[in-house]
Amino acid sequence: QVQLVESGGGLVQAGGSLRLSCAASGRTFSGYAMGWFRQAPGKERECVAALSASGTTTYYEDSVKGRFTISRDNAKNTVYLQMNSLKPEDTAVYYCNADLSTPRVRAGGKYWGQGTQVTVSS
C-alpha cells in the first residue's frame, strides 16, 4: 500500500508559478513511477506529467510542455510538479498517482492522493 498526500496548491495570477508536492509513505517509493493528473470542472481527468521510477523517462501532456517540470527526491519520498507561466486553463484539482511503471501511471495508476486545488486568475 502507498499513501500519497499532495500540497502546494493555491490561487495564483496568470503568468505566475506554483510548485506542487506529493509526499509518499508505505512501500518503497523509489520503486514506483509517479504521475500528476488534473481534473477541471466538467472535464475528464487527464495526465499532465509522469516520471519513471529511475527518473530517466518523462512524459508531458502537450499543453504543459515547456512550462511544467516533474521531478522526484527519493530521499524525501516526494515527487514535485513545478508549474511556470500558468494560464487560467490550468485551473483544476491536481492529483498525484503511483504505480509500477510509467504506462500504468499514465493509464490511471493504482494509488492516488486526495488532490490539491490550483486556481489561476486572469
PDB file of N, CA and C in Angstrom, residues 1 19 22 30 37-38 56 59 64 72 81 102-103 110 118 121:
ATOM      1  N   GLN A   1       0.845  -1.186   0.000  1.00  0.00           N
ATOM      2  CA  GLN A   1       0.000   0.000   0.000  1.00  0.00           C
ATOM      3  C   GLN A   1       0.888   1.247   0.000  1.00  0.00           C
ATOM      4  N   ARG A  19       4.601  25.323  -7.085  1.00  0.00           N
ATOM      5  CA  ARG A  19       5.231  24.010  -7.023  1.00  0.00           C
ATOM      6  C   ARG A  19       4.375  23.107  -6.162  1.00  0.00           C
ATOM      7  N   CYS A  22       4.085  16.013  -3.578  1.00  0.00           N
ATOM      8  CA  CYS A  22       3.322  14.807  -3.250  1.00  0.00           C
ATOM      9  C   CYS A  22       4.219  13.923  -2.398  1.00  0.00           C
ATOM     10  N   SER A  30      11.017   4.584  -4.161  1.00  0.00           N
ATOM     11  CA  SER A  30      11.917   4.615  -5.313  1.00  0.00           C
ATOM     12  C   SER A  30      11.578   3.575  -6.366  1.00  0.00           C
ATOM     13  N   PHE A  37      -1.952  14.182 -12.439  1.00  0.00           N
ATOM     14  CA  PHE A  37      -3.164  14.338 -13.220  1.00  0.00           C
ATOM     15  C   PHE A  37      -3.854  15.622 -12.777  1.00  0.00           C
ATOM     16  N   ARG A  38      -4.769  16.081 -13.613  1.00  0.00           N
ATOM     17  CA  ARG A  38      -5.620  17.195 -13.224  1.00  0.00           C
ATOM     18  C   ARG A  38      -7.026  16.973 -13.753  1.00  0.00           C
ATOM     19  N   THR A  56      14.518   8.656 -15.292  1.00  0.00           N
ATOM     20  CA  THR A  56      15.127   8.933 -16.595  1.00  0.00           C
ATOM     21  C   THR A  56      14.113   9.146 -17.704  1.00  0.00           C
ATOM     22  N   TYR A  59       7.118  12.117 -19.230  1.00  0.00           N
ATOM     23  CA  TYR A  59       6.029  12.360 -20.171  1.00  0.00           C
ATOM     24  C   TYR A  59       5.378  13.669 -19.766  1.00  0.00           C
ATOM     25  N   VAL A  64       1.296  21.453 -21.557  1.00  0.00           N
ATOM     26  CA  VAL A  64       2.152  21.875 -20.437  1.00  0.00           C
ATOM     27  C   VAL A  64       3.634  21.766 -20.761  1.00  0.00           C
ATOM     28  N   ARG A  72      11.585  14.162  -8.811  1.00  0.00           N
ATOM     29  CA  ARG A  72      11.399  13.372  -7.597  1.00  0.00           C
ATOM     30  C   ARG A  72      12.645  13.444  -6.737  1.00  0.00           C
ATOM     31  N   LEU A  81       5.819  18.882  -8.883  1.00  0.00           N
ATOM     32  CA  LEU A  81       5.415  19.413 -10.174  1.00  0.00           C
ATOM     33  C   LEU A  81       5.627  20.918 -10.117  1.00  0.00           C
ATOM     34  N   THR A 102       5.601   3.612 -15.858  1.00  0.00           N
ATOM     35  CA  THR A 102       5.056   4.851 -16.408  1.00  0.00           C
ATOM     36  C   THR A 102       3.792   4.614 -17.218  1.00  0.00           C
ATOM     37  N   PRO A 103       3.741   3.581 -18.071  1.00  0.00           N
ATOM     38  CA  PRO A 103       2.478   3.328 -18.786  1.00  0.00           C
ATOM     39  C   PRO A 103       1.307   3.095 -17.845  1.00  0.00           C
ATOM     40  N   LYS A 110      -2.408   2.943  -9.669  1.00  0.00           N
ATOM     41  CA  LYS A 110      -3.091   2.183  -8.611  1.00  0.00           C
ATOM     42  C   LYS A 110      -3.358   3.028  -7.378  1.00  0.00           C
ATOM     43  N   VAL A 118      -5.708  24.040  -7.720  1.00  0.00           N
ATOM     44  CA  VAL A 118      -4.919  25.112  -8.329  1.00  0.00           C
ATOM     45  C   VAL A 118      -5.878  26.013  -9.094  1.00  0.00           C
ATOM     46  N   SER A 121      -5.940  32.918 -11.913  1.00  0.00           N
ATOM     47  CA  SER A 121      -6.808  34.033 -12.259  1.00  0.00           C
ATOM     48  C   SER A 121      -6.224  34.818 -13.438  1.00  0.00           C
TER      49      SER A 121
END
